[in-house]
PDB file of C-alpha atoms in Angstrom:
ATOM      1  CA  UNK C 115     -15.819  -1.087  -5.124  1.00  0.00           C
ATOM      2  CA  UNK C 116     -16.688  -3.986  -7.738  1.00  0.00           C
ATOM      3  CA  UNK C 117     -17.379  -7.440  -6.385  1.00  0.00           C
ATOM      4  CA  UNK C 118     -14.505  -9.694  -7.088  1.00  0.00           C
ATOM      5  CA  UNK C 119     -14.524 -13.561  -7.277  1.00  0.00           C
ATOM      6  CA  UNK C 120     -18.034 -13.686  -8.218  1.00  0.00           C
ATOM      7  CA  UNK C 121     -17.526 -16.754 -10.350  1.00  0.00           C
ATOM      8  CA  UNK C 122     -15.860 -18.652  -7.384  1.00  0.00           C
ATOM      9  CA  UNK C 123     -18.743 -17.532  -5.007  1.00  0.00           C
ATOM     10  CA  UNK C 124     -21.641 -18.690  -7.099  1.00  0.00           C
ATOM     11  CA  UNK C 125     -20.168 -21.915  -8.402  1.00  0.00           C
ATOM     12  CA  UNK C 126     -21.910 -24.960  -7.140  1.00  0.00           C
ATOM     13  CA  UNK C 127     -18.541 -26.860  -7.149  1.00  0.00           C
ATOM     14  CA  UNK C 128     -16.635 -24.901  -4.618  1.00  0.00           C
ATOM     15  CA  UNK C 129     -17.202 -23.298  -1.185  1.00  0.00           C
ATOM     16  CA  UNK C 130     -15.596 -20.211  -0.039  1.00  0.00           C
ATOM     17  CA  UNK C 131     -13.343 -20.780   2.979  1.00  0.00           C
ATOM     18  CA  UNK C 132     -11.451 -17.439   3.449  1.00  0.00           C
ATOM     19  CA  UNK C 133     -11.533 -14.054   1.793  1.00  0.00           C
ATOM     20  CA  UNK C 134      -9.150 -11.233   2.805  1.00  0.00           C
ATOM     21  CA  UNK C 135      -8.685  -8.120   0.533  1.00  0.00           C
ATOM     22  CA  UNK C 136      -7.914  -9.356  -2.948  1.00  0.00           C
ATOM     23  CA  UNK C 137      -7.337 -13.001  -2.108  1.00  0.00           C
ATOM     24  CA  UNK C 138      -9.813 -15.921  -1.586  1.00  0.00           C
ATOM     25  CA  UNK C 139      -9.713 -19.551  -0.748  1.00  0.00           C
ATOM     26  CA  UNK C 140     -12.160 -22.042  -2.097  1.00  0.00           C
ATOM     27  CA  UNK C 141     -12.674 -25.876  -1.188  1.00  0.00           C
ATOM     28  CA  UNK C 142     -13.771 -28.068  -4.093  1.00  0.00           C
ATOM     29  CA  UNK C 143     -17.085 -29.745  -2.871  1.00  0.00           C
ATOM     30  CA  UNK C 144     -16.390 -33.159  -4.392  1.00  0.00           C
ATOM     31  CA  UNK C 145     -12.727 -33.719  -3.708  1.00  0.00           C
ATOM     32  CA  UNK C 146     -12.009 -31.340  -0.761  1.00  0.00           C
ATOM     33  CA  UNK C 147      -8.982 -29.828  -2.206  1.00  0.00           C
ATOM     34  CA  UNK C 148      -8.255 -26.122  -1.709  1.00  0.00           C
ATOM     35  CA  UNK C 149      -7.607 -23.285  -4.216  1.00  0.00           C
ATOM     36  CA  UNK C 150      -6.115 -19.918  -3.832  1.00  0.00           C
ATOM     37  CA  UNK C 151      -6.903 -17.028  -6.009  1.00  0.00           C
ATOM     38  CA  UNK C 152      -5.637 -13.168  -6.078  1.00  0.00           C
ATOM     39  CA  UNK C 153      -7.123 -10.441  -7.996  1.00  0.00           C
ATOM     40  CA  UNK C 154      -5.064  -7.662  -9.633  1.00  0.00           C
ATOM     41  CA  UNK C 155      -6.331  -4.490 -11.409  1.00  0.00           C
ATOM     42  CA  UNK C 156      -6.696  -5.346 -14.971  1.00  0.00           C
ATOM     43  CA  UNK C 157      -4.871  -2.187 -16.024  1.00  0.00           C
ATOM     44  CA  UNK C 158      -1.719  -3.815 -14.696  1.00  0.00           C
ATOM     45  CA  UNK C 159      -2.020  -6.673 -17.142  1.00  0.00           C
ATOM     46  CA  UNK C 160      -3.229  -4.891 -20.210  1.00  0.00           C
ATOM     47  CA  UNK C 161      -0.109  -5.224 -22.092  1.00  0.00           C
ATOM     48  CA  UNK C 162       1.071  -8.435 -20.579  1.00  0.00           C
ATOM     49  CA  UNK C 163       1.202 -11.793 -22.249  1.00  0.00           C
ATOM     50  CA  UNK C 164      -0.712 -13.438 -19.145  1.00  0.00           C
ATOM     51  CA  UNK C 165      -0.246 -16.997 -20.400  1.00  0.00           C
ATOM     52  CA  UNK C 166       3.408 -16.569 -20.597  1.00  0.00           C
ATOM     53  CA  UNK C 167       3.547 -14.386 -17.341  1.00  0.00           C
ATOM     54  CA  UNK C 168       1.489 -16.995 -15.471  1.00  0.00           C
ATOM     55  CA  UNK C 169       4.198 -19.610 -16.046  1.00  0.00           C
ATOM     56  CA  UNK C 170       6.615 -17.587 -14.277  1.00  0.00           C
ATOM     57  CA  UNK C 171       4.754 -17.089 -10.880  1.00  0.00           C
ATOM     58  CA  UNK C 172       6.322 -18.874  -8.076  1.00  0.00           C
ATOM     59  CA  UNK C 173       3.355 -20.594  -6.390  1.00  0.00           C
ATOM     60  CA  UNK C 174       2.649 -24.142  -5.437  1.00  0.00           C
ATOM     61  CA  UNK C 175       2.002 -26.149  -8.582  1.00  0.00           C
ATOM     62  CA  UNK C 176       1.997 -23.087 -10.730  1.00  0.00           C
ATOM     63  CA  UNK C 177      -0.799 -20.897 -11.824  1.00  0.00           C
ATOM     64  CA  UNK C 178      -3.786 -23.281 -12.833  1.00  0.00           C
ATOM     65  CA  UNK C 179      -6.330 -20.572 -13.474  1.00  0.00           C
ATOM     66  CA  UNK C 180      -6.147 -17.013 -14.912  1.00  0.00           C
ATOM     67  CA  UNK C 181      -8.814 -14.977 -16.529  1.00  0.00           C
ATOM     68  CA  UNK C 182     -10.555 -11.487 -16.250  1.00  0.00           C
ATOM     69  CA  UNK C 183     -13.331 -11.451 -13.562  1.00  0.00           C
ATOM     70  CA  UNK C 184     -16.925 -10.765 -14.711  1.00  0.00           C
ATOM     71  CA  UNK C 185     -16.691  -7.038 -14.053  1.00  0.00           C
ATOM     72  CA  UNK C 186     -13.675  -6.541 -16.435  1.00  0.00           C
ATOM     73  CA  UNK C 187     -11.905  -4.668 -13.591  1.00  0.00           C
ATOM     74  CA  UNK C 188      -9.610  -7.470 -12.354  1.00  0.00           C
ATOM     75  CA  UNK C 189      -7.458 -10.177 -13.618  1.00  0.00           C
ATOM     76  CA  UNK C 190      -7.697 -13.425 -11.518  1.00  0.00           C
ATOM     77  CA  UNK C 191      -4.799 -15.802 -10.919  1.00  0.00           C
ATOM     78  CA  UNK C 192      -5.270 -18.925  -9.247  1.00  0.00           C
ATOM     79  CA  UNK C 193      -3.536 -22.264  -8.061  1.00  0.00           C
ATOM     80  CA  UNK C 194      -4.922 -25.374  -6.599  1.00  0.00           C
ATOM     81  CA  UNK C 195      -3.806 -28.206  -4.181  1.00  0.00           C
ATOM     82  CA  UNK C 196      -5.084 -31.020  -6.154  1.00  0.00           C
ATOM     83  CA  UNK C 197      -1.840 -32.355  -7.552  1.00  0.00           C
ATOM     84  CA  UNK C 198      -0.517 -35.802  -7.037  1.00  0.00           C
ATOM     85  CA  UNK C 199       0.379 -36.115  -3.527  1.00  0.00           C
ATOM     86  CA  UNK C 200      -0.956 -32.973  -2.402  1.00  0.00           C
ATOM     87  CA  UNK C 201      -3.336 -34.953  -0.257  1.00  0.00           C
ATOM     88  CA  UNK C 202      -0.576 -36.149   1.948  1.00  0.00           C
ATOM     89  CA  UNK C 203       0.805 -32.626   2.572  1.00  0.00           C
ATOM     90  CA  UNK C 204      -1.134 -31.412   5.857  1.00  0.00           C
ATOM     91  CA  UNK C 205      -0.536 -27.589   5.221  1.00  0.00           C
ATOM     92  CA  UNK C 206      -2.345 -27.822   1.872  1.00  0.00           C
ATOM     93  CA  UNK C 207      -5.618 -28.788   3.630  1.00  0.00           C
ATOM     94  CA  UNK C 208      -5.531 -25.739   5.702  1.00  0.00           C
ATOM     95  CA  UNK C 209      -7.285 -22.646   4.274  1.00  0.00           C
ATOM     96  CA  UNK C 210      -5.043 -20.377   6.325  1.00  0.00           C
ATOM     97  CA  UNK C 211      -1.885 -21.733   4.690  1.00  0.00           C
ATOM     98  CA  UNK C 212      -3.547 -21.433   1.175  1.00  0.00           C
ATOM     99  CA  UNK C 213      -4.577 -17.829   1.990  1.00  0.00           C
ATOM    100  CA  UNK C 214      -1.171 -17.007   2.968  1.00  0.00           C
ATOM    101  CA  UNK C 215       0.212 -18.568  -0.396  1.00  0.00           C
ATOM    102  CA  UNK C 216      -2.427 -16.562  -2.282  1.00  0.00           C
ATOM    103  CA  UNK C 217      -1.325 -13.384  -0.639  1.00  0.00           C
ATOM    104  CA  UNK C 218       2.351 -14.188  -1.485  1.00  0.00           C
ATOM    105  CA  UNK C 219       1.280 -14.800  -5.062  1.00  0.00           C
ATOM    106  CA  UNK C 220      -0.500 -11.353  -5.127  1.00  0.00           C
ATOM    107  CA  UNK C 221       2.612  -9.375  -3.597  1.00  0.00           C
ATOM    108  CA  UNK C 222       4.945 -11.268  -6.047  1.00  0.00           C
ATOM    109  CA  UNK C 223       2.729 -10.556  -9.161  1.00  0.00           C
ATOM    110  CA  UNK C 224       2.178  -6.996  -8.088  1.00  0.00           C
ATOM    111  CA  UNK C 225       5.804  -6.355  -7.706  1.00  0.00           C
ATOM    112  CA  UNK C 226       6.590  -7.841 -11.079  1.00  0.00           C
ATOM    113  CA  UNK C 227       3.965  -5.714 -12.889  1.00  0.00           C
ATOM    114  CA  UNK C 228       4.842  -2.561 -11.298  1.00  0.00           C
ATOM    115  CA  UNK C 229       8.525  -2.555 -11.746  1.00  0.00           C
ATOM    116  CA  UNK C 230       9.584   0.558 -13.436  1.00  0.00           C
TER     117      UNK C 230
END
């Protein structure tokens, strides 16, 4: 299986907090905020306007990151908890909460992309 999330794992700006299946949570090393990401097979988004689609994903603060991974096998969608006021919401500092949100985002995206 191809390594997903290489960009996040090798970035000097982020530290990986959690990784389960096709989801990962990172913490910004300077500001401490968390980000959640999910990887979906690139073949599912081949004919999708990803910019427009990303605007429909129901995740905290909306999708703030999207691009193909380095292998060209996955499309990465991500969100962050760095919005104004997020620092005052305790759950948004918990990697397990962000992981759950990333998993919910992945499930929603897969459901939308595989509708017949």
